[in-house]
Coordinates of C-alpha atoms and ligand atoms in Angstrom, one line a residue:
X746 CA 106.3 160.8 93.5
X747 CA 105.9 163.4 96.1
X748 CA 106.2 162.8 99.9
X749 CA 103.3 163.7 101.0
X750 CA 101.4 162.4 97.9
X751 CA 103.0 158.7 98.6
X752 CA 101.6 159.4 102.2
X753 CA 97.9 160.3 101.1
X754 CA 97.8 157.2 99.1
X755 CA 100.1 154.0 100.3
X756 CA 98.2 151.8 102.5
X757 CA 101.1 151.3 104.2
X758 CA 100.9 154.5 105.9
X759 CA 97.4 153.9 107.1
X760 CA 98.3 153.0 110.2
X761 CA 95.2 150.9 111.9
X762 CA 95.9 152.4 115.3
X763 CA 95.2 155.8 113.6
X764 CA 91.9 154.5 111.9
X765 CA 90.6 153.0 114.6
X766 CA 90.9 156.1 117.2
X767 CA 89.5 158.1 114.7
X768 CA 86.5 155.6 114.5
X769 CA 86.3 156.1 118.4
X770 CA 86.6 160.2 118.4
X771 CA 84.5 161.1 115.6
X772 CA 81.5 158.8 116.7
X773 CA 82.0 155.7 113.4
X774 CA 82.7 152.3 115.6
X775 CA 83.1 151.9 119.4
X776 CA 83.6 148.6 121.5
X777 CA 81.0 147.2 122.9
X778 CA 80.2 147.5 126.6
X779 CA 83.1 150.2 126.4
X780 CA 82.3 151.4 129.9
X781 CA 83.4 147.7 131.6
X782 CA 86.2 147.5 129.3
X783 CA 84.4 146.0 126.2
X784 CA 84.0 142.4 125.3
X785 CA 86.3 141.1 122.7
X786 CA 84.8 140.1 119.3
X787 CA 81.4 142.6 119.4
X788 CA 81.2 146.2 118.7
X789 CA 79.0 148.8 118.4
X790 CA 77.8 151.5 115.8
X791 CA 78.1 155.4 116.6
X792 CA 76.1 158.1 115.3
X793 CA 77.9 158.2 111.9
X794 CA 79.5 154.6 111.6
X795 CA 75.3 153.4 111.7
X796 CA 74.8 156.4 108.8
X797 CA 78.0 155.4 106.9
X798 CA 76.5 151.5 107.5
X799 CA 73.2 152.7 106.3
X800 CA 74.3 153.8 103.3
X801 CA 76.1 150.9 101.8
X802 CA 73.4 148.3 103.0
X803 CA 70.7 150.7 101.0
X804 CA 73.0 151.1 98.3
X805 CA 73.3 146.8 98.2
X806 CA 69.9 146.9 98.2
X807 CA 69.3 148.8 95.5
X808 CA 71.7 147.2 93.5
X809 CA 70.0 144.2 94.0
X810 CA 66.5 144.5 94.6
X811 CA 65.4 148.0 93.8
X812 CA 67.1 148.0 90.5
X813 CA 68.8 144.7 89.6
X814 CA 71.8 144.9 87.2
X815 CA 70.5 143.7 83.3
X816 CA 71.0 140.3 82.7
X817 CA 72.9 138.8 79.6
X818 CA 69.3 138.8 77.6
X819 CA 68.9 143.1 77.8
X820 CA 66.4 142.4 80.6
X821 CA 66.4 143.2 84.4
X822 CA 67.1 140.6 86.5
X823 CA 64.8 139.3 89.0
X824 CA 65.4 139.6 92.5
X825 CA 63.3 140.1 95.6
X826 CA 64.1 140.6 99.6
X827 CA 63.6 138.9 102.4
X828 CA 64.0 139.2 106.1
X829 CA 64.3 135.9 108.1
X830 CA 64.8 135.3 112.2
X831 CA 68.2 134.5 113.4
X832 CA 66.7 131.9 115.5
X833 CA 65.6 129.0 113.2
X834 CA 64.8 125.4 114.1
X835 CA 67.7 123.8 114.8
X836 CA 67.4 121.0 112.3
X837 CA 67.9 123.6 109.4
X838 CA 71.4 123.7 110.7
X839 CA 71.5 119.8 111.1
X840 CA 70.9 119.8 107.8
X841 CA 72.8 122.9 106.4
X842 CA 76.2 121.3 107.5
X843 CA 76.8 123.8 110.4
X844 CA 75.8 121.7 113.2
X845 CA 78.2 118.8 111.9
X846 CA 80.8 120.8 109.8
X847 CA 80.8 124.4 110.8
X848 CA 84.0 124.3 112.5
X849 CA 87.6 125.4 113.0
X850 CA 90.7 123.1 113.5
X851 CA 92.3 124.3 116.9
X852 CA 95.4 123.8 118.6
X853 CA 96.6 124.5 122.0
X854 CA 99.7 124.9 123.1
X855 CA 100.5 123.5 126.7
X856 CA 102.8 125.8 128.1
X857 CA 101.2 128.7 127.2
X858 CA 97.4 127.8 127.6
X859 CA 97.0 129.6 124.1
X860 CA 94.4 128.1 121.7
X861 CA 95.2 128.9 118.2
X862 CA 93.7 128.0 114.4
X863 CA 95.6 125.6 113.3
X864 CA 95.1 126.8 109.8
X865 CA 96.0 130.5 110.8
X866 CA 99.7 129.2 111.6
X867 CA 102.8 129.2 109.7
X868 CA 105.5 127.5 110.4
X869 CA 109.2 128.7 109.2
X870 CA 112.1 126.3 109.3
X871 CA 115.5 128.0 109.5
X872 CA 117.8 127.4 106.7
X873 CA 120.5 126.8 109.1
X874 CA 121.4 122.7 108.7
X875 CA 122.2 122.9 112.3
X876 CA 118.8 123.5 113.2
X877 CA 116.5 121.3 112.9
X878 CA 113.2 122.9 115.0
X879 CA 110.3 125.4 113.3
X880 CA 109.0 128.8 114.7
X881 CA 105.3 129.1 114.1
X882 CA 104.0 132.5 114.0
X883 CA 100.8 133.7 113.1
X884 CA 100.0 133.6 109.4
X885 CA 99.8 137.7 110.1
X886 CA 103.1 138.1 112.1
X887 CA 105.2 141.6 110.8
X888 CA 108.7 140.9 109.6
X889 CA 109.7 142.7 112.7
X890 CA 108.4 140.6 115.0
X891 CA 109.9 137.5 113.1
X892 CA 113.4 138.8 113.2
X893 CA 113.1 139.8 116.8
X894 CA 111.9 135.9 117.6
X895 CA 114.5 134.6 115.1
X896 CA 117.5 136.9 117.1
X897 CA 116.0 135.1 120.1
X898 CA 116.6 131.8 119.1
X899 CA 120.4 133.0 118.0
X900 CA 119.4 132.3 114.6
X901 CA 120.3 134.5 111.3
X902 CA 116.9 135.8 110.2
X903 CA 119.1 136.5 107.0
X904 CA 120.2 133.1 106.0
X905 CA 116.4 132.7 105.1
X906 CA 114.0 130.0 106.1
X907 CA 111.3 127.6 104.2
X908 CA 107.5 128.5 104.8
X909 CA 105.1 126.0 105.5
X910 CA 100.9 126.1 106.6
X911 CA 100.8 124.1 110.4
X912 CA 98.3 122.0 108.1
X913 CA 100.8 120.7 105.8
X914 CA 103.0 119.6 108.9
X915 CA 102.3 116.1 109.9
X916 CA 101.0 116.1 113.6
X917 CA 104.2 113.3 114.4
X918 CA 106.3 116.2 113.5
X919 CA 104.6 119.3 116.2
X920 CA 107.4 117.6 118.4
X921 CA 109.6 119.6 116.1
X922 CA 107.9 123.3 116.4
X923 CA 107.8 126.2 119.0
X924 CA 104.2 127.2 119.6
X925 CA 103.9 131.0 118.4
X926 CA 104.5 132.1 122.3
X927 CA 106.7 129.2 123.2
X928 CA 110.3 128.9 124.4
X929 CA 110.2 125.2 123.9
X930 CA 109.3 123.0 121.0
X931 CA 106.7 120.0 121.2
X932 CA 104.0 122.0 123.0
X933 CA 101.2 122.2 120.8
X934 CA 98.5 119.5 120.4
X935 CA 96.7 117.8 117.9
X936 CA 93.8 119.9 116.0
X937 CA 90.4 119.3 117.6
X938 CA 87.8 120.9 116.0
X939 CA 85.5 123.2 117.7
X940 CA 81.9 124.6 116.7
X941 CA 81.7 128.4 115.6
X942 CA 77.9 128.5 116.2
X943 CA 76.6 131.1 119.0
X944 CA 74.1 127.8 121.1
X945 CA 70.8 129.3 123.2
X946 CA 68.3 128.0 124.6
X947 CA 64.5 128.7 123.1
X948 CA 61.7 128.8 126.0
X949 CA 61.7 128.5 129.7
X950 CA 64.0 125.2 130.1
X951 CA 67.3 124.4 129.2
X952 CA 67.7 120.8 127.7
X953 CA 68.8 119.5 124.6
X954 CA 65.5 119.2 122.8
X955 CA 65.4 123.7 123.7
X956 CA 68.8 123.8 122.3
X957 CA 69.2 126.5 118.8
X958 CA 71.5 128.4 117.5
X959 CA 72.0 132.0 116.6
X960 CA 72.6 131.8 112.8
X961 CA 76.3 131.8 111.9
X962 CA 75.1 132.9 107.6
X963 CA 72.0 134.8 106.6
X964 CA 72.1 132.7 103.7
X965 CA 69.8 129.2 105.2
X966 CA 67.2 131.7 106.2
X967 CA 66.8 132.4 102.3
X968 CA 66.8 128.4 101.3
X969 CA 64.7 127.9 104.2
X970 CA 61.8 130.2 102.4
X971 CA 62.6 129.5 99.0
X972 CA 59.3 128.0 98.7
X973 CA 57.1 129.9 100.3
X974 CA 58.8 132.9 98.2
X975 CA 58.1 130.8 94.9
X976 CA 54.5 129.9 96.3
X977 CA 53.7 133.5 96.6
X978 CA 55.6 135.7 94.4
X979 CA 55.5 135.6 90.7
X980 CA 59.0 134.8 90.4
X981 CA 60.3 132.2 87.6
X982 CA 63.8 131.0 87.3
X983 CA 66.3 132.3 86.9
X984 CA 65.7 134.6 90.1
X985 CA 67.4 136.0 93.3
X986 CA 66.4 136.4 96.8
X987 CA 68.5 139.3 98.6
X988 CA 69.1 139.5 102.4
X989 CA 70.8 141.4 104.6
X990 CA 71.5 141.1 108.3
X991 CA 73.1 139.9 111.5
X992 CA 75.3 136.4 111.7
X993 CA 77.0 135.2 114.9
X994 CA 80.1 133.2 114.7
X995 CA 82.0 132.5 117.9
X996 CA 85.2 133.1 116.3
X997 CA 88.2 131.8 118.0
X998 CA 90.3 135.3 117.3
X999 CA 88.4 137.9 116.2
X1000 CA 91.0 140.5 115.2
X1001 CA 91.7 143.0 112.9
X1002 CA 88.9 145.9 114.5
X1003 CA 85.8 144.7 112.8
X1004 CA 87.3 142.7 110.1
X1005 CA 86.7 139.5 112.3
X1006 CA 84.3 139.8 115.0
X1007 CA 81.9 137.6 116.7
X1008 CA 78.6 139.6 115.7
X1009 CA 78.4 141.1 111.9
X1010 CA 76.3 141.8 109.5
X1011 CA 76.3 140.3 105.9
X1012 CA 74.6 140.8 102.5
X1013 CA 73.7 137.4 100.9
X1014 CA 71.8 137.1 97.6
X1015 CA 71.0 133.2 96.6
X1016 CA 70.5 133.1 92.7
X1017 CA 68.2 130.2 92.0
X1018 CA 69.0 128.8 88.3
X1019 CA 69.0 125.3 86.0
X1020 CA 72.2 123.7 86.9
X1021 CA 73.4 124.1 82.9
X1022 CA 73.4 128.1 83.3
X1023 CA 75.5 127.8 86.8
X1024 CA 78.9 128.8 85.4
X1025 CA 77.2 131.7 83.1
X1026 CA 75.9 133.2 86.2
X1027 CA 78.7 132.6 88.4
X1028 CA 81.0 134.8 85.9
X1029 CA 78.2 137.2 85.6
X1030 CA 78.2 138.1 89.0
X1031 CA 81.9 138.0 89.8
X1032 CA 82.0 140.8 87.0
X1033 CA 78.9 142.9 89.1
X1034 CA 79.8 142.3 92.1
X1035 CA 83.2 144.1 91.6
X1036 CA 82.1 146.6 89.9
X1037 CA 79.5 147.4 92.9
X1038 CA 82.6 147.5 95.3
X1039 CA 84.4 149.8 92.9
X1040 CA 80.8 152.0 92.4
X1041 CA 81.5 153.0 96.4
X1042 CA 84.9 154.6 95.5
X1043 CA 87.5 151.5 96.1
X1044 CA 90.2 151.6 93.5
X1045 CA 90.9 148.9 91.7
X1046 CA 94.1 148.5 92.6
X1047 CA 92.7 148.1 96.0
X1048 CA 90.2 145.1 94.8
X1049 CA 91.9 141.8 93.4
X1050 CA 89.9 138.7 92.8
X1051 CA 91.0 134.9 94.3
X1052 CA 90.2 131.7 93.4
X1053 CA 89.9 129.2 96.7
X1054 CA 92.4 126.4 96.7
X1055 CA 91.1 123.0 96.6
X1056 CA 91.4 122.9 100.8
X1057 CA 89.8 125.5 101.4
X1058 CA 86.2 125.3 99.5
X1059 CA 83.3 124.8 102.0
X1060 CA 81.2 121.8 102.4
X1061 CA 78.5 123.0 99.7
X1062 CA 81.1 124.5 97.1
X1063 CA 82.9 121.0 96.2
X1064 CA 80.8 119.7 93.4
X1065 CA 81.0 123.5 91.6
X1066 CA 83.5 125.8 90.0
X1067 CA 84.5 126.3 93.7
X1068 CA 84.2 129.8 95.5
X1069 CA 86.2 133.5 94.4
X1070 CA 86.7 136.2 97.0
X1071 CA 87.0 139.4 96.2
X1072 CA 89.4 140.7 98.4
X1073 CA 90.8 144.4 99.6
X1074 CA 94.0 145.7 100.5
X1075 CA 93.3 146.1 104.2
X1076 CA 96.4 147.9 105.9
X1077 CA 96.7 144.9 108.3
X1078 CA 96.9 142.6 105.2
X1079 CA 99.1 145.0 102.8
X1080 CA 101.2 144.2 100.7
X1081 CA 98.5 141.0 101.0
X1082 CA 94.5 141.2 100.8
X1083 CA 91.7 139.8 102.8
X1084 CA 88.2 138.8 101.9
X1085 CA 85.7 141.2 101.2
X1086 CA 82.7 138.8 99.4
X1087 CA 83.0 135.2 98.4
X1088 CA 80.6 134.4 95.6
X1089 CA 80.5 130.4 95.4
X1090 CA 78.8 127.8 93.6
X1091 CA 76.6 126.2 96.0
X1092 CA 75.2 123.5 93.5
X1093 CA 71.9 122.3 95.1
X1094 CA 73.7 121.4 98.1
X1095 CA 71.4 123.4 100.3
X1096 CA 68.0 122.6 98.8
X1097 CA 68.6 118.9 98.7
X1098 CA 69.7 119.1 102.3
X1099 CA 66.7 120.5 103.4
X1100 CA 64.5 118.5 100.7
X1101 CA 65.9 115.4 102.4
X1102 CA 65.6 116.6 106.0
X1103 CA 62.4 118.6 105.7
X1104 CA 60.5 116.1 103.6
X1105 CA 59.2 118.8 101.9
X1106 CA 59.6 119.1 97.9
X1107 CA 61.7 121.9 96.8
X1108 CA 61.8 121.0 93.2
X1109 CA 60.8 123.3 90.7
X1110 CA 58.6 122.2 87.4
X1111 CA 60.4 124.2 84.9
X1112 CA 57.4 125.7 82.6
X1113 CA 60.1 127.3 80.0
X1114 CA 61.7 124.1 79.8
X1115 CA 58.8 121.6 79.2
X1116 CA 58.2 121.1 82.7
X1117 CA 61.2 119.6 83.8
X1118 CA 61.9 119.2 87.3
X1119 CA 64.8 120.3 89.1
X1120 CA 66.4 121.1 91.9
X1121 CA 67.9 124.3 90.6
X1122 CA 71.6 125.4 91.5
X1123 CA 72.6 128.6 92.9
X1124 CA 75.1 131.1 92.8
X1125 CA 75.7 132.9 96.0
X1126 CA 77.7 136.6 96.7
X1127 CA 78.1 136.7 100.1
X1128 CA 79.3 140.1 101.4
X1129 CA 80.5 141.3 104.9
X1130 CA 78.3 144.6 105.8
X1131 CA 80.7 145.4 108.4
X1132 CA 83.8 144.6 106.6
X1133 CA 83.0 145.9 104.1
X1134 CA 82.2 149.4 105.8
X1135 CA 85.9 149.2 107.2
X1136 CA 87.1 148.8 103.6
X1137 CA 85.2 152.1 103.1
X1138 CA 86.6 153.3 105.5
X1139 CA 90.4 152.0 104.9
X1140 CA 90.2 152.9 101.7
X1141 CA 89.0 156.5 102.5
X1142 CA 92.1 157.4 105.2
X1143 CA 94.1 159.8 103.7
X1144 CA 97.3 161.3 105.3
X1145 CA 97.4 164.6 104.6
X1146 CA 100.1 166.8 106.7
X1147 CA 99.1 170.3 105.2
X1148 CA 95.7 170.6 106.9
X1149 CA 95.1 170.7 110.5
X1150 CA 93.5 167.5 111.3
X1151 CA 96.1 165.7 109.4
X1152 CA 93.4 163.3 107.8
X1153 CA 90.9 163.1 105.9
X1154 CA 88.2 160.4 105.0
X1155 CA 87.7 160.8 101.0
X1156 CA 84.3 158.8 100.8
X1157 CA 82.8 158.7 97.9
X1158 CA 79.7 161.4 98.3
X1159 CA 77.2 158.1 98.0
X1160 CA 78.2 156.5 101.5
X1161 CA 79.4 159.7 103.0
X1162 CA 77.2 160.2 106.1
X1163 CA 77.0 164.0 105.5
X1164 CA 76.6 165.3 102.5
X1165 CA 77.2 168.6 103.3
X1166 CA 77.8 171.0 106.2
X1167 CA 76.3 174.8 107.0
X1168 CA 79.1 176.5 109.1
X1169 CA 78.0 180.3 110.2
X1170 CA 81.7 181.9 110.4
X1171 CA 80.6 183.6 113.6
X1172 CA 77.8 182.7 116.1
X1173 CA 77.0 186.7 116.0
X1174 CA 75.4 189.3 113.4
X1175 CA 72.5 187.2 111.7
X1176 CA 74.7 184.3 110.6
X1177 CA 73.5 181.6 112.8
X1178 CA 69.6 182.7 111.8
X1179 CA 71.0 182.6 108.1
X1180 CA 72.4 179.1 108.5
X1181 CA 69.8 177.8 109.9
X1182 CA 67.6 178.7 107.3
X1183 CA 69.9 177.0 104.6
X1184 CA 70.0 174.1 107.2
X1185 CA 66.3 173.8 107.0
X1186 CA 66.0 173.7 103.1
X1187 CA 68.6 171.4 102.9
X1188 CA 67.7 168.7 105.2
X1189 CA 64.9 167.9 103.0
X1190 CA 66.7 166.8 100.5
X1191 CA 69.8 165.2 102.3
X1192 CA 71.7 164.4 105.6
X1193 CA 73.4 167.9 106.0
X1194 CA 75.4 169.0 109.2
X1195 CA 74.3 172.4 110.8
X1196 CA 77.8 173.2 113.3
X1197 CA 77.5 176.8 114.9
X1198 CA 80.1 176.3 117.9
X1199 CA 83.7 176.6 118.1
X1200 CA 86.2 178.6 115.2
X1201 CA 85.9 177.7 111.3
X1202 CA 89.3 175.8 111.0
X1203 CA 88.4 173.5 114.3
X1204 CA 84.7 173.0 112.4
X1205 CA 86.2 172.3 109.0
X1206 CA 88.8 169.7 110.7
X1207 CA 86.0 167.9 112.1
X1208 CA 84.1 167.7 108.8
X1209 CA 87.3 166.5 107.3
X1210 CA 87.6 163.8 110.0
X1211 CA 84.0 162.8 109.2
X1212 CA 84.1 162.9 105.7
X1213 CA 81.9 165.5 104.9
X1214 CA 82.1 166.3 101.0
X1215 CA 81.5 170.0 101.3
X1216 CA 80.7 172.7 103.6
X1217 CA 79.1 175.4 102.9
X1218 CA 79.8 178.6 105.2
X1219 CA 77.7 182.0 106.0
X1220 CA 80.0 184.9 106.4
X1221 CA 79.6 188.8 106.5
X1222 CA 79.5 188.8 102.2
X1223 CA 76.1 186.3 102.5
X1224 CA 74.2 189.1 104.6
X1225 CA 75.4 191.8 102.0
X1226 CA 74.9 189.6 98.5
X1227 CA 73.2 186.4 99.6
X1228 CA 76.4 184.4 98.6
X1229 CA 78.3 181.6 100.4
X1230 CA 81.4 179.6 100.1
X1231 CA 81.4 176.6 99.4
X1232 CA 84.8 174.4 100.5
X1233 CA 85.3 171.0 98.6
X1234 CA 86.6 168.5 101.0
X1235 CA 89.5 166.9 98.8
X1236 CA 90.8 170.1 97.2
X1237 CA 90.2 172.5 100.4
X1238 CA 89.5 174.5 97.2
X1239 CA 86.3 177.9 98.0
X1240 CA 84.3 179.0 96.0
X1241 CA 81.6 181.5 95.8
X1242 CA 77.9 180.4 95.1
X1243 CA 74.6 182.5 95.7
X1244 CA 72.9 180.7 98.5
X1245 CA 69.7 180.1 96.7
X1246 CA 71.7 177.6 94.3
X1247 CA 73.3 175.9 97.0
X1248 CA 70.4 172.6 96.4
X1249 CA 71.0 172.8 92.9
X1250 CA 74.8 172.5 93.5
X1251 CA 74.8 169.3 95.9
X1252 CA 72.1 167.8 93.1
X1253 CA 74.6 168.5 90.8
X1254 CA 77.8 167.0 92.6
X1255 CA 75.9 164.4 94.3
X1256 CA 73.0 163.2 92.6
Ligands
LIG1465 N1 76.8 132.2 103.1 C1 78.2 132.1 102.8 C2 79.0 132.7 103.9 O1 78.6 133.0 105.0 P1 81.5 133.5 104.3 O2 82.6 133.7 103.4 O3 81.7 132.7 105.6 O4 80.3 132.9 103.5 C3 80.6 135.9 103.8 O5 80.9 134.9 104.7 C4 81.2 137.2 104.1 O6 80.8 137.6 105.5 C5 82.7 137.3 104.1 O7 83.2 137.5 102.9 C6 83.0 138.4 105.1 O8 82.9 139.6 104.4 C7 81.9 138.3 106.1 N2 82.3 137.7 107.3 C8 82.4 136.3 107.5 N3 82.8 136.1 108.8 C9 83.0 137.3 109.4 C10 83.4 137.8 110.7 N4 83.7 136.9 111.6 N5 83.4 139.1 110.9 C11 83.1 140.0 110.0 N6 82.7 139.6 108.7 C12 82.6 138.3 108.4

């Protein structure tokens, strides 16, 4: 292989310090608050990251509500949408689990002050006999920065070491381990668990009985209306209800960009079926739902699927086949993945709860099935929004020494915020009249990027930058012929077109 073609493609080259200023300069992803120094955990949405956002939350939507995939029987699936408040009564999430459950197990350490997951440390005993103390670094830590803490402790990195989860360590034996920032062992406490829900407060007085929360899953806003969507829609089981929005977790290290942050965005469908057909379905949409993440342009070496160990299914998946993620080679997780979309079995965990805590019937009287009654089980895919734009946006990164930007972001033309861009070579002798006039036919049709100022290469490198498929540019030849170029993004390859097919040729590449 090629230097530089090992460069464009190996996501160990993407370097997230490079991504992430290239978020911040071209206008994708900013921090929040940025002028008083942002606040960690929340982040905010540019003029092309909300495009680039758009675009995969429509092209969810479509997938599952506009145009369901065919089911097994040659028909469409049923699905429809739904928009609930963040703010619910606070008893849904008595009864959901969250208010009891929802929770990480967190450690401190007490010479530091540092509060850590207990389940996001690993602790590696040195395969020296004469040493009988564990380092515990986070489950992310770069070999680098084990070797260097390993040399600190005059130990041989070398000589190897055994790798165990701080949850498999019995808490009589954290005497034995060095906190992750520690110099001594013996400093870090017990778990204790701690709450990830966002609390507020819900009219003018603060008390207990005001107390909510800010929902920490879209997905009880959909059980909490599963009746009145059956009550007034003609939908029959089996059938889906799709959401997409905002969930607030007060995660205890949000890290990783937008990867793990405090305020995100997901894209939960509940599929309401008769507990017999629950393993059926849950294959079914394993197999859709990663072939929707490859349908954005992720390879699929990029995509690997992952089965949850027993210790780590959630409250509602126990009784089921258990939960599979699909997960993404994240350059902060390569050679590993991380979680992209979990799609679990969540029985009829949820509906019983809230059967049992509303006191409202959420059976359904099965008419196909001589009126049986049922609490029917459901298959959830539950996909970050967010992280799943930084995936796009990962996977698009492409190293690429011989042009001047040095990058490029390879979208896929479907999420791409600009379709195309209409560059007049020079802001003089009718060009800038010209382009506009392309501009103005084209913007009809889709989001197209009219850029008079500054020289060609400097515009090209931005449209590069911004992943911009093609650009289309007006020279001296359009006023004489009525042709343009047109530069493909990828290739850098030009080509001549007449200007009135330049809408026929974007239909044509892009659909
Ligand atoms: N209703 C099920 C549920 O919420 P989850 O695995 O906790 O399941 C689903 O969340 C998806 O939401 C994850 O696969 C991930 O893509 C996204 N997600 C979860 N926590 C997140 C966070 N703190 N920041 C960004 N995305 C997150």
């Amino acid at each position: 292989m090629q230097a530089a073609e090992k460069m464009s493609t190996d996501p160990q080259v993407k370097d997230m310090k490079d991504i992430v200023a290239l978020c911040k300069r071209r206008g994708f992803i900013f921090p929040a608050s940025d002028i008083y120094g942002g606040i960690n955990g929340f982040w905010d949405f540019g003029p092309l990251g909300i495009e680039l956002k758009n675009n995969i939350r429509d092209l969810w939507w479509k997938a599952m509500v506009i145009t369901p995939p065919i089911g097994p029987d040659g028909h469409p699936l049923q699905i429809v949408g739904l928009d609930s408040a963040l703010v619910q009564n606070p008893k849904a999430w008595v009864a959901s689990g969250h208010v009891g459950g929802f929770s990480d197990p967190m450690v401190d350490c007490r010479e530091t002050k540092k509060r850590y997951r207990q389940d996001h440390l690993v602790v590696l005993y040195p395969n020296d006999p004469q040493y009988e103390f564990g380092l515990s670094f986070h489950e992310e830590a770069e070999e680098v920065e084990i070797k260097q803490r390993f040399k600190k402790f005059k130990l041989s990195f070398e000589d190897g070491y055994i790798k165990k989860s701080l949850t498999e360590v019995p808490t009589e034996n954290y005497i034995y381990v060095i906190g992750p920032d520690a110099k001594e062992p013996g400093t870090l406490t017990e778990p204790k668990e701690f709450n990830l829900m966002f609390e507020t407060y819900v009219g003018a007085t603060q008390s207990e009985d005001s107390k909510a929360y800010l929902r920490p899953e879209t997905a009880q806003g959909i059980f909490l209306n599963y009746k009145n969507v059956l009550d007034s829609s003609r939908v029959k089981m089996p059938f889906g209800i799709a959401q997409v929005g905002k969930a607030f977790r007060n995660e205890v290290n949000p890290r990783n960009f937008i990867f793990r942050s405090r305020e995100f965005e997901q894209m939960e469908m509940e599929w309401f079926c008769h507990p017999s057909e629950a393993k059926k379905w849950r294959e079914f949409w394993i197999e859709e739902r990663k072939k929707w993440w490859m349908s954005l342009g992720m390879s699929e070496s990029a995509l690997i699927l992952r089965e949850h160990d027993k210790d780590e299914l959630s409250h509602y998946a126990k009784a089921g086949e258990g939960t599979i993620d699909i997960e993404f080679q994240f350059p902060f997780t390569y050679p590993g993945f991380g979680e992209l979309e979990g799609i679990a079995h969540r029985c009829d965990f949820d509906l019983t709860q809230h059967q049992e805590h509303s006191g409202q019937k959420l059976e359904y009287i099965d008419p196909e099935r001589d009126n049986e009654r049922y609490i029917p089980h459901v298959i959830e895919p539950a996909a970050g929004l967010t992280r799943g734009m930084l995936a796009v946006l990962c996977e698009a990164y492409t190293v690429d020494p011989d042009r001047p930007s040095g990058v490029y972001l390879n979208f896929h033309p479907k999420v791409a915020p600009k379709k195309a861009a209409i560059l007049p070579l020079t802001a003089k002798d009718g060009h800038p009249e010209k382009a506009e006039q392309l501009y103005m036919e084209l913007r009809e049709h889709f989001p197209v990027d009219l850029d008079i100022k500054q020289n060609i290469g400097k515009r090209y490198a931005r449209q590069d930058e911004i992943g911009t498929p093609y650009c289309f540019t007006i020279d001296g030849q359009t006023m004489e012929d009525g042709t343009i170029t047109v530069r493909e993004r990828n290739t850098m390859a030009q080509e001549r077109i007449s200007m009135d097919n330049a809408l026929a040729y974007l239909r044509e590449k892009i659909g």
